[in-house]
N, CA and C atoms as an extended XYZ file, in Angstrom:
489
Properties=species:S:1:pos:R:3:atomname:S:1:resname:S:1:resid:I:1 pbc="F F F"
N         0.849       -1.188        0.000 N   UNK     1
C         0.000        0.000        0.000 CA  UNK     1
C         0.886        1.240        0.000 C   UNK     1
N         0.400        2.185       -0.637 N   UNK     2
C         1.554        3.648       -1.090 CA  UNK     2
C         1.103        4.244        0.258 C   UNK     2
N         1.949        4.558        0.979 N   UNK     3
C         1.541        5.671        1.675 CA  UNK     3
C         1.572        7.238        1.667 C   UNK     3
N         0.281        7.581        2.180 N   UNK     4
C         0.312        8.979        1.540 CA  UNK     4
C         1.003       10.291        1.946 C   UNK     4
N         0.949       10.950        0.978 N   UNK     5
C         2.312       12.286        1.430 CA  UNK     5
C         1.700       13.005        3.202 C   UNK     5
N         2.594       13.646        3.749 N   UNK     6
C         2.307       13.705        5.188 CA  UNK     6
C         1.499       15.475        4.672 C   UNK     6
N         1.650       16.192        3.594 N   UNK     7
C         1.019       17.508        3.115 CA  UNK     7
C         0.029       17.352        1.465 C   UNK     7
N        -1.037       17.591        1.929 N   UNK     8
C        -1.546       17.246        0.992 CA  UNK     8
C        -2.513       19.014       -0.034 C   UNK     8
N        -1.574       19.550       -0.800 N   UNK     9
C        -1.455       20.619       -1.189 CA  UNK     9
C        -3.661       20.974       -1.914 C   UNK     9
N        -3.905       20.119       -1.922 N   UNK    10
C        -5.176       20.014       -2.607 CA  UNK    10
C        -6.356       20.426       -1.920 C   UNK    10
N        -5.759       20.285       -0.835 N   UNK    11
C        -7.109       20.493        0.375 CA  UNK    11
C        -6.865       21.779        1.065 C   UNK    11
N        -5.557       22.359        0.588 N   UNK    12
C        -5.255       23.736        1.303 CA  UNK    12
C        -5.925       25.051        0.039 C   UNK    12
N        -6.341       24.115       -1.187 N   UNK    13
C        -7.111       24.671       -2.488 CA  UNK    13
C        -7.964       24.927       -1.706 C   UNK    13
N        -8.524       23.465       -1.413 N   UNK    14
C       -10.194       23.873       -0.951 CA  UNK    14
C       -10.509       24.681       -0.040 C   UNK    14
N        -9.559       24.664        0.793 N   UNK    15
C        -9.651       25.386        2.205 CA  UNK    15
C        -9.619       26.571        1.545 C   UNK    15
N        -9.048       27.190        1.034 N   UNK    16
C        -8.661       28.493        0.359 CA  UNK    16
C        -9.711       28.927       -0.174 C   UNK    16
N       -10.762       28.116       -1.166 N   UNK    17
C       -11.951       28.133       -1.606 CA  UNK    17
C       -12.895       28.549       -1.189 C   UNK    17
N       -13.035       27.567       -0.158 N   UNK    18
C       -13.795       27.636        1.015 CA  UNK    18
C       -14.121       29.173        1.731 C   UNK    18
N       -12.787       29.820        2.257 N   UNK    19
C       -12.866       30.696        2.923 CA  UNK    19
C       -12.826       32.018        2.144 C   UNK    19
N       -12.437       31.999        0.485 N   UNK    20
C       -12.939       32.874       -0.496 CA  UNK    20
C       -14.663       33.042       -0.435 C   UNK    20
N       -15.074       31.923       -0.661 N   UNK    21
C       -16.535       32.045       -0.174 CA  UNK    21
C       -17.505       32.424        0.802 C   UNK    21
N       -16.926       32.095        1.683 N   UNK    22
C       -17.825       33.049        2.749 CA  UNK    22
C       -16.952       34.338        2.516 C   UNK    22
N       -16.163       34.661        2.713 N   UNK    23
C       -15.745       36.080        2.576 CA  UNK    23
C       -16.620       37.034        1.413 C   UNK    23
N       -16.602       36.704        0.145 N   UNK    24
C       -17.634       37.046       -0.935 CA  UNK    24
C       -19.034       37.320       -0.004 C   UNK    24
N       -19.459       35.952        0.228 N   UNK    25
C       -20.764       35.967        0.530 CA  UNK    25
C       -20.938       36.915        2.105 C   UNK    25
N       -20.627       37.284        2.715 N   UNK    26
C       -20.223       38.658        3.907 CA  UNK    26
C       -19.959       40.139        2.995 C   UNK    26
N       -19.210       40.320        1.891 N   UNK    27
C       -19.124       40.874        1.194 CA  UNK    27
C       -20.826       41.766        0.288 C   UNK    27
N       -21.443       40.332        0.117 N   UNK    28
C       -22.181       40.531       -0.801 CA  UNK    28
C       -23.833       41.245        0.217 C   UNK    28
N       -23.203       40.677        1.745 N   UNK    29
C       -24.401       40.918        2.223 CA  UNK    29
C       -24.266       42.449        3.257 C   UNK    29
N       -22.745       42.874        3.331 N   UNK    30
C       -22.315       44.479        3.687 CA  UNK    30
C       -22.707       45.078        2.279 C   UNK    30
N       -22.451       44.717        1.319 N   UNK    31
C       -22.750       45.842        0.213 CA  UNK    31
C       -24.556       46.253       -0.431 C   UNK    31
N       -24.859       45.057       -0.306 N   UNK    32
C       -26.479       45.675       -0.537 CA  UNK    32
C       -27.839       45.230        0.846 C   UNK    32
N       -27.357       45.127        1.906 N   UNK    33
C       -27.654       45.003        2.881 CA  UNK    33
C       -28.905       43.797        3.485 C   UNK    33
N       -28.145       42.804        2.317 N   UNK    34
C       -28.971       41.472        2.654 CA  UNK    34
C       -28.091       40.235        1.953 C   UNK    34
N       -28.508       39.074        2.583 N   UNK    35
C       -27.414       38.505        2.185 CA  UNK    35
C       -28.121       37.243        0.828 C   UNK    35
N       -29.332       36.834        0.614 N   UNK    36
C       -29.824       36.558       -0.171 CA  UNK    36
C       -31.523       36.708       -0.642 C   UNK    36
N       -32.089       36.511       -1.613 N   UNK    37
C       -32.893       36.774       -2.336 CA  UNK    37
C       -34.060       36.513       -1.315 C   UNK    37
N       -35.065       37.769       -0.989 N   UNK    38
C       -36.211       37.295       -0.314 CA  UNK    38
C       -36.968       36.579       -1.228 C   UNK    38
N       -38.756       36.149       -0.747 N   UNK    39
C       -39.075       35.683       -0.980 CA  UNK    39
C       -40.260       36.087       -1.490 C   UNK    39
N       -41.164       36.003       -2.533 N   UNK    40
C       -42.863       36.173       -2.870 CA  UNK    40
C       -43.664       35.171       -3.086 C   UNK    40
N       -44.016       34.815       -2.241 N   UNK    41
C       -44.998       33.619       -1.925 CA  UNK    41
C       -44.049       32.611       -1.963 C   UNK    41
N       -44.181       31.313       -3.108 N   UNK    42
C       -43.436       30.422       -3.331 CA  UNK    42
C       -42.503       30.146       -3.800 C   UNK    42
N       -41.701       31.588       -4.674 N   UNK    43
C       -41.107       32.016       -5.385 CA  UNK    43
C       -40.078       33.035       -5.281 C   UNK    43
N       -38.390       32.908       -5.161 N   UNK    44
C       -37.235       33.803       -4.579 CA  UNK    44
C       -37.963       35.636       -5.695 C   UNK    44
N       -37.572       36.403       -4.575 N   UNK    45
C       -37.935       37.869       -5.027 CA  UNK    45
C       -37.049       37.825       -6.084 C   UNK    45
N       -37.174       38.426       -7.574 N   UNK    46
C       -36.302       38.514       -8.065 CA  UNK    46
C       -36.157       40.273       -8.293 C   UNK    46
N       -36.834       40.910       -7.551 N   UNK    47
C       -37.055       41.870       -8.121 CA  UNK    47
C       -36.002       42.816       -6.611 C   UNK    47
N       -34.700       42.604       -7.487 N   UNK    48
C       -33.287       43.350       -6.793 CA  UNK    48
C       -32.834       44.411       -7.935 C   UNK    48
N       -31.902       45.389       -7.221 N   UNK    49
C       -30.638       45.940       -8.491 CA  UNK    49
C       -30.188       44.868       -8.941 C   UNK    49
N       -29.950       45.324      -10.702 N   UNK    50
C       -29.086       44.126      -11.500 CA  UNK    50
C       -27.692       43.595      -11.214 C   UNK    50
N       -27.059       44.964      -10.316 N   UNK    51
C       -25.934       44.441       -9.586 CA  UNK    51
C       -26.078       42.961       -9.000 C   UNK    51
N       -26.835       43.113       -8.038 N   UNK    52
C       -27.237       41.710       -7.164 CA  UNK    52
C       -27.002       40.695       -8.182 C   UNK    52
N       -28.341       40.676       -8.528 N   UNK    53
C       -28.256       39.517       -9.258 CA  UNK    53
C       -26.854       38.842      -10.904 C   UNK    53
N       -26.243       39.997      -11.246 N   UNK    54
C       -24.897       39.768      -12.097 CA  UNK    54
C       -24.148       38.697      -11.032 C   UNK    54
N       -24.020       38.922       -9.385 N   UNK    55
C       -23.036       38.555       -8.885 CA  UNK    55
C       -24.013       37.376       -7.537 C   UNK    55
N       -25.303       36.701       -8.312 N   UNK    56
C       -26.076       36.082       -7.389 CA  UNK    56
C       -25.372       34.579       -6.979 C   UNK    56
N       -24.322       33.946       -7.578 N   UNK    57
C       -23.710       32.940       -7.630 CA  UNK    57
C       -22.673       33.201       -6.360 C   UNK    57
N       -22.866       34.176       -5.968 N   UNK    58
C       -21.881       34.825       -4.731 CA  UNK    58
C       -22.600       34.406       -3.494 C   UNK    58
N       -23.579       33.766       -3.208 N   UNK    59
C       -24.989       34.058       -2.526 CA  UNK    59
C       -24.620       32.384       -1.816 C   UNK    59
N       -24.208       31.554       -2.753 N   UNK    60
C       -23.582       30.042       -1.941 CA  UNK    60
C       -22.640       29.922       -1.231 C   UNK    60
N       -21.543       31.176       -1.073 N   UNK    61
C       -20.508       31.533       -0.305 CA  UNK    61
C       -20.725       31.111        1.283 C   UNK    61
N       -22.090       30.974        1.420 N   UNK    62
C       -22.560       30.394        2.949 CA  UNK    62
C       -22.042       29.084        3.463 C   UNK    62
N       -21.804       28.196        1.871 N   UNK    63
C       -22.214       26.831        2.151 CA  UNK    63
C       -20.311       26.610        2.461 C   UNK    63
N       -19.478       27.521        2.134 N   UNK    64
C       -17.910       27.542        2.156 CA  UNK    64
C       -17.961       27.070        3.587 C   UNK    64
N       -18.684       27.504        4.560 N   UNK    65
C       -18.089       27.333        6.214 CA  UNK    65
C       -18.160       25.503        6.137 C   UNK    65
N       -19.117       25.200        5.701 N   UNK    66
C       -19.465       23.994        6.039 CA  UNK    66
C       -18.264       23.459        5.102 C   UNK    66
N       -18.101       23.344        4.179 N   UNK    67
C       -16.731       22.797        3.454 CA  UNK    67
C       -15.307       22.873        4.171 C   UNK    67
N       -15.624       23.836        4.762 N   UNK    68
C       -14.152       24.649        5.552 CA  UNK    68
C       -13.970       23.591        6.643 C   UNK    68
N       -15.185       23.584        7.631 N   UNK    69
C       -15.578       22.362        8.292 CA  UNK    69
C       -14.828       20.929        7.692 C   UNK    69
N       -15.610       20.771        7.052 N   UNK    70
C       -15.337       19.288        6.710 CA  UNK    70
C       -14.012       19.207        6.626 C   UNK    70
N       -13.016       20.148        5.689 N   UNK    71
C       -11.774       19.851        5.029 CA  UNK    71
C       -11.017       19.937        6.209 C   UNK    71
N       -11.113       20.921        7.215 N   UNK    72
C       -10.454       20.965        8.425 CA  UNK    72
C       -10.889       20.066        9.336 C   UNK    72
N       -11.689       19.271        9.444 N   UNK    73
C       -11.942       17.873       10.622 CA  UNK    73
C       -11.265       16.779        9.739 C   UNK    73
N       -11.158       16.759        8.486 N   UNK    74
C       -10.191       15.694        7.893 CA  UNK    74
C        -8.965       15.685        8.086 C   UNK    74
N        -8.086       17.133        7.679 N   UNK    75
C        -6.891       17.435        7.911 CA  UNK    75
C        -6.582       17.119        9.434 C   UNK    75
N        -7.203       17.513       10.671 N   UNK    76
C        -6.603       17.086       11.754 CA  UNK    76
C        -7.018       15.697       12.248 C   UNK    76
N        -7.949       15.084       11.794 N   UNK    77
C        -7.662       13.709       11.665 CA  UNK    77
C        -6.232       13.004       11.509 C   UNK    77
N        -6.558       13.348       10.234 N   UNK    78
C        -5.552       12.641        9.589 CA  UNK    78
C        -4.253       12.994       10.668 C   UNK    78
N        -3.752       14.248       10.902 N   UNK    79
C        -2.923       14.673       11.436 CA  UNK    79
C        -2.516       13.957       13.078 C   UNK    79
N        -4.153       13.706       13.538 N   UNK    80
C        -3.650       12.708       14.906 CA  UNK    80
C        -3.321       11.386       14.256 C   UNK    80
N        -4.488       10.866       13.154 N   UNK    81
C        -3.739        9.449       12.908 CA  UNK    81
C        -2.253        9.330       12.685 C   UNK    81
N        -1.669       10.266       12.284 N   UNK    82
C        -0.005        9.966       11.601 CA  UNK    82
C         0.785       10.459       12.913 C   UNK    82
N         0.025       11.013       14.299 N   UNK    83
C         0.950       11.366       15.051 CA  UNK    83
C         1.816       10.114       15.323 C   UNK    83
N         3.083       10.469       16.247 N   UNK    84
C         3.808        9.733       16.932 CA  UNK    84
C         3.596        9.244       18.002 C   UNK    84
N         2.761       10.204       18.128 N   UNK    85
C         2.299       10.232       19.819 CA  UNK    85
C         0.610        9.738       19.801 C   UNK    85
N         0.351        8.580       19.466 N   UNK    86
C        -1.541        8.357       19.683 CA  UNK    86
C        -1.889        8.766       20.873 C   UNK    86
N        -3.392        8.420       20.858 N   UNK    87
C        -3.571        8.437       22.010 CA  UNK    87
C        -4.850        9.897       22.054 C   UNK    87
N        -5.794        9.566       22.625 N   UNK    88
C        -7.307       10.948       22.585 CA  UNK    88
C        -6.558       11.840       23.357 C   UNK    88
N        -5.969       11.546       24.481 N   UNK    89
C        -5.797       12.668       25.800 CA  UNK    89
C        -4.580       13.575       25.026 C   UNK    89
N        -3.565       13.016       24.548 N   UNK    90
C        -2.446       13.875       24.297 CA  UNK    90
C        -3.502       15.045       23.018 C   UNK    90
N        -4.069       13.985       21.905 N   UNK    91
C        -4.896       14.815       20.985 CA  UNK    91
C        -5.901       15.987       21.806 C   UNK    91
N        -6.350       16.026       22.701 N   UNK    92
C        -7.181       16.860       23.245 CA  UNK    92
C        -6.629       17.709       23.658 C   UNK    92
N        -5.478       17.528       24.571 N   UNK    93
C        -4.226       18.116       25.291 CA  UNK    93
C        -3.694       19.199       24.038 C   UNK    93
N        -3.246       18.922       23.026 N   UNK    94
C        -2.976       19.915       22.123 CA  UNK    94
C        -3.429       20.593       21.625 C   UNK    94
N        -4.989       20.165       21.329 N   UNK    95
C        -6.025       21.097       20.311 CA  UNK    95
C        -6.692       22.128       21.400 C   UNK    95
N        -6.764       21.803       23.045 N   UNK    96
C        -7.008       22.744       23.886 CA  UNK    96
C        -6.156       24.060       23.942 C   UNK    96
N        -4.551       23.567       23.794 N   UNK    97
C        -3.586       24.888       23.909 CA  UNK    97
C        -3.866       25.407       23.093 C   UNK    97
N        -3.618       24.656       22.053 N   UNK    98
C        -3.810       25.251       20.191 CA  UNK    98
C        -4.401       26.159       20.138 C   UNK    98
N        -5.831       26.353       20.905 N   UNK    99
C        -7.242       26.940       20.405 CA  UNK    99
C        -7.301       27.804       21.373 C   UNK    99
N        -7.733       27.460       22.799 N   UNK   100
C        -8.263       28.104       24.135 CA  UNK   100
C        -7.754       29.176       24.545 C   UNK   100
N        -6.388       29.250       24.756 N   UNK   101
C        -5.919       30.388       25.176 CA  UNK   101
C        -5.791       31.779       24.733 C   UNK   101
N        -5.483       31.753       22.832 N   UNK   102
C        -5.539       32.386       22.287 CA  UNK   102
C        -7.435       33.237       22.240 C   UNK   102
N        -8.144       32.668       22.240 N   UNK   103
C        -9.491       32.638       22.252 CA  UNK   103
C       -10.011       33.548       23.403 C   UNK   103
N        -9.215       32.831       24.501 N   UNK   104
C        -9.470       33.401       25.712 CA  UNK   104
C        -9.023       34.899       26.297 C   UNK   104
N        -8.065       35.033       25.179 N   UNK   105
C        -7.200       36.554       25.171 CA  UNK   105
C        -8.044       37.475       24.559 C   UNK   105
N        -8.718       36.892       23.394 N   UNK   106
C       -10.003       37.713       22.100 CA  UNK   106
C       -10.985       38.110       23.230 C   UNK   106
N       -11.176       36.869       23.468 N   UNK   107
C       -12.536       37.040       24.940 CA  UNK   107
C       -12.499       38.045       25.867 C   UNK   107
N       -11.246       38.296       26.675 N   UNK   108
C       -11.090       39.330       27.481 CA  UNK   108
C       -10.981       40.586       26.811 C   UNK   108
N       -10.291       40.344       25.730 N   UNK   109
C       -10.433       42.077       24.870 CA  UNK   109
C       -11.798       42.593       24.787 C   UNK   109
N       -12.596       41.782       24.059 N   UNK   110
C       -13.987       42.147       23.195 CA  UNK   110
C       -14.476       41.969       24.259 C   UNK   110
N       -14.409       41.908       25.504 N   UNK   111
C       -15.694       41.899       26.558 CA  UNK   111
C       -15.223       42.971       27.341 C   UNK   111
N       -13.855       43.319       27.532 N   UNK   112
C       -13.576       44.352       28.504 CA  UNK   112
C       -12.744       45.536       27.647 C   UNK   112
N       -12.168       45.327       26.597 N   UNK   113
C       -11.578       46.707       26.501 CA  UNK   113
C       -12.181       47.225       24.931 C   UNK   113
N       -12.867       46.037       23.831 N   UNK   114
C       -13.540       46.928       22.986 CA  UNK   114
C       -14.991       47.753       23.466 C   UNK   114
N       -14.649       48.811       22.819 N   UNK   115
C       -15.791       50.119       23.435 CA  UNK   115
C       -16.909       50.054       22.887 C   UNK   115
N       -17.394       49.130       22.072 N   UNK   116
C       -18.483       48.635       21.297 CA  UNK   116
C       -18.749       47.247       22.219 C   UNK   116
N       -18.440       46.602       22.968 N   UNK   117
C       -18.837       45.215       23.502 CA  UNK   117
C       -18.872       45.454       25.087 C   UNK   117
N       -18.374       46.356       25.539 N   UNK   118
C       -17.967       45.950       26.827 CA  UNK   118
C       -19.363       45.351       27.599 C   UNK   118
N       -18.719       44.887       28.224 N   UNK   119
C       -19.937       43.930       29.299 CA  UNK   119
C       -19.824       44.619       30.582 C   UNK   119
N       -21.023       44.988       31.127 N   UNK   120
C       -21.260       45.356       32.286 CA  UNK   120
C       -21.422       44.139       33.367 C   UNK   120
N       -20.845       43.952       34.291 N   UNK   121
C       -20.393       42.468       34.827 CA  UNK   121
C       -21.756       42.495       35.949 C   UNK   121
N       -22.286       43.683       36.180 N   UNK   122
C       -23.001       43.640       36.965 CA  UNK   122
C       -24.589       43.330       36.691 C   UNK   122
N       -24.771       43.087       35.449 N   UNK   123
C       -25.933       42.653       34.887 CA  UNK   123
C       -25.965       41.278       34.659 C   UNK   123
N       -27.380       40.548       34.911 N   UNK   124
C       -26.969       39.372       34.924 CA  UNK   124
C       -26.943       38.734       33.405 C   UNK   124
N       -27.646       39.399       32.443 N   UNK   125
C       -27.399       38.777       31.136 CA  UNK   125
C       -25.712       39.144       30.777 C   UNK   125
N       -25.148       40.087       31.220 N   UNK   126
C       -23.909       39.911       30.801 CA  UNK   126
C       -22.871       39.156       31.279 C   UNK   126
N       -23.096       38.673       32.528 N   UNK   127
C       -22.247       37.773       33.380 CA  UNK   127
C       -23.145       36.108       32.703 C   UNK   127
N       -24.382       35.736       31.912 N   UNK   128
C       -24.671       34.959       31.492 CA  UNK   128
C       -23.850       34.802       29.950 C   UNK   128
N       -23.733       35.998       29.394 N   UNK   129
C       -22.920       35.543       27.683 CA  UNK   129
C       -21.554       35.583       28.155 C   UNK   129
N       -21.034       36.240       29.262 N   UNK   130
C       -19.821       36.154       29.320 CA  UNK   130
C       -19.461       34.644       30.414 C   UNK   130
N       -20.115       33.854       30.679 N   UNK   131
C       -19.885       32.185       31.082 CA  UNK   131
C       -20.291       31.482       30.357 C   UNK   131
N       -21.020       32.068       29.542 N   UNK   132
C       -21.117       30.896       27.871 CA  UNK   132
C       -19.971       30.854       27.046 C   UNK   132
N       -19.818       32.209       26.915 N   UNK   133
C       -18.759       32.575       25.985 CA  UNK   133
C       -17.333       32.013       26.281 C   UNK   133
N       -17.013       31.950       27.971 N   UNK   134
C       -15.812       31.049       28.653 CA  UNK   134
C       -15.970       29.628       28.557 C   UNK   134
N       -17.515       28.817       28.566 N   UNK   135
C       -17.432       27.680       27.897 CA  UNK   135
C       -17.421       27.395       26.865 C   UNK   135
N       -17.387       28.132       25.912 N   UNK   136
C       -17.638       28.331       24.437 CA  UNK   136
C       -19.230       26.808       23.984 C   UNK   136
N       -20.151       27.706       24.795 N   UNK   137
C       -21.150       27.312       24.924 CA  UNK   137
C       -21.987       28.143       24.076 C   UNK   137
N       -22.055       29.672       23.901 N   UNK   138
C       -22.822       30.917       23.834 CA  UNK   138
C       -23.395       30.582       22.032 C   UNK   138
N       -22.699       29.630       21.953 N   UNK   139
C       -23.851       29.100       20.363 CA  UNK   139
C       -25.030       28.459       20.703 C   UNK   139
N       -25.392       27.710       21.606 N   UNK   140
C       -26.513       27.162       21.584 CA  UNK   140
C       -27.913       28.266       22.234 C   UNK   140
N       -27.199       29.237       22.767 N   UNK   141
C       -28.692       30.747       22.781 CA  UNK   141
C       -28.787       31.606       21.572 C   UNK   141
N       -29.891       31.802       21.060 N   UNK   142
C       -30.203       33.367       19.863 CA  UNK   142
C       -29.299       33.868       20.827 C   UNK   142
N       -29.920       34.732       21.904 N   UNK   143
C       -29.297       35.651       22.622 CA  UNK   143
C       -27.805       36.106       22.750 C   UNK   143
N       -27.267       34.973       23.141 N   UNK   144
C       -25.820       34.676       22.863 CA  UNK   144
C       -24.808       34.186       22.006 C   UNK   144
N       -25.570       33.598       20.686 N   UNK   145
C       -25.226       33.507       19.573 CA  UNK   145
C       -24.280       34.680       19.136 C   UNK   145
N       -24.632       35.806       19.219 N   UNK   146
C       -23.223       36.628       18.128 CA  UNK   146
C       -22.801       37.911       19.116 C   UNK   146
N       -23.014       37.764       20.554 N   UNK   147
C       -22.644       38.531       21.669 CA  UNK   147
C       -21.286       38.203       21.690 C   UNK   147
N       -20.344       39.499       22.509 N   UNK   148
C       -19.475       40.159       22.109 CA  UNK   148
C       -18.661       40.092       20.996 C   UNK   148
N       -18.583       38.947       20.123 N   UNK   149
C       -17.916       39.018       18.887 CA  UNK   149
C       -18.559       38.141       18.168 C   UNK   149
N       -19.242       38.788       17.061 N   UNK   150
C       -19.867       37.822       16.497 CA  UNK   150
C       -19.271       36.591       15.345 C   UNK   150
N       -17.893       36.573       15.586 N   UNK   151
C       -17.389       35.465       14.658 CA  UNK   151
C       -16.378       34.647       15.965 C   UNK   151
N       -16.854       34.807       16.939 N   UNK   152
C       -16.458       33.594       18.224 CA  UNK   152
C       -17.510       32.379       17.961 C   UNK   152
N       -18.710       32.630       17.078 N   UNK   153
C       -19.548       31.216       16.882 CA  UNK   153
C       -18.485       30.057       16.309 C   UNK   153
N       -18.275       30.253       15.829 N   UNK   154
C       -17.532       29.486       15.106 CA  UNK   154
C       -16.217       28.458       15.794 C   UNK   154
N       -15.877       29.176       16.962 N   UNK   155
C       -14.589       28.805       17.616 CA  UNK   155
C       -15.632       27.766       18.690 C   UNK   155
N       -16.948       28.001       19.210 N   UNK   156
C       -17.840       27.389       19.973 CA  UNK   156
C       -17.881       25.818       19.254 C   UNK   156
N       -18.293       25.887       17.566 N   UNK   157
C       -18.802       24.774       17.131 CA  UNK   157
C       -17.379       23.886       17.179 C   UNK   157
N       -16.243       24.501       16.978 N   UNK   158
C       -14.633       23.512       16.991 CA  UNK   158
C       -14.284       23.051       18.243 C   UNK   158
N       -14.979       24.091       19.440 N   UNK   159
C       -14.731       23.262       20.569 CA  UNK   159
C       -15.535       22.264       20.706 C   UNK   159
N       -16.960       22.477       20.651 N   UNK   160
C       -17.872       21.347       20.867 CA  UNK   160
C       -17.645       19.954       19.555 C   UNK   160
N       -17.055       20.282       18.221 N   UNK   161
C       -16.781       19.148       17.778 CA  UNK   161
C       -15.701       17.979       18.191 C   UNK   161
N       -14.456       18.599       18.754 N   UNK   162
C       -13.638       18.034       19.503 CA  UNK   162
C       -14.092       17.795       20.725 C   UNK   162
N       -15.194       17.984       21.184 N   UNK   163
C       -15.664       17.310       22.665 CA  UNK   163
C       -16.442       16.140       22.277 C   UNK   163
């Protein structure tokens, strides 16, 4: 059996792809202030500027996270299977430093020193997103869904997939 190269240049395409796409599609939904086609009855509104719609293929850029997903739970797969070191605990042990701390530094900024987020500690909904947000829990509330930074969702779903 060939074994396979330890870098596999093809999936850093996709990844690349991937994150071209949502970027577009964030793009597409700051510039005309929606991010896809409402609706009339049973039928997508088509009735936008022609801008929109020239660049409506921009509008699947959503589905990039989920690709991004996938290609990145393969890559570190793969990456514990070929470790030296097996084993779940050491794998957990690394992807905690990897991730948490850095996270946890964003966390204290955007809750205490950006002037657009700060959290008043003395309220109890803010002492509630800010212990979600330390379990990287704060995805499973609307409420707390995109409180103090709204692209920490994302760091929630990588912790909870590795749990």
């Amino acid at each position: 059996m060939e074994k396979l190269p330890r870098h596999l240049p093809a999936l850093d395409t996709v990844r690349g792809v991937a994150i071209l796409m949502v970027f577009l599609y964030h793009a597409m939904g700051a510039s005309w202030g929606f991010f896809t086609l409402g609706w009339s009855g049973w039928w997508p509104d088509f009735d936008v500027p022609r801008s929109y719609l020239a660049l409506l293929p921009l509008t699947f850029g959503k589905y990039g996270v989920a690709v991004f997903f996938v290609v990145s739970g393969f890559c570190i797969h793969l990456s514990h299977a070929r470790s030296s070191q097996p084993g779940w605990r050491r794998f957990f042990y690394r992807r905690f430093f990897r991730i948490y701390p850095p996270y946890a530094l964003a966390l204290v900024f955007f809750a205490v020193a950006w002037p657009w987020t700060w959290l008043d500690f003395t309220r109890p909904e803010d002492q509630v997103q800010w212990a979600l947000h330390a379990l990287a829990l704060h995805n499973l509330l609307n409420w707390t869904f995109l409180g103090i930074n709204p692209s920490f969702w994302s760091i929630a779903v990588e912790v909870q997939l590795y749990a």
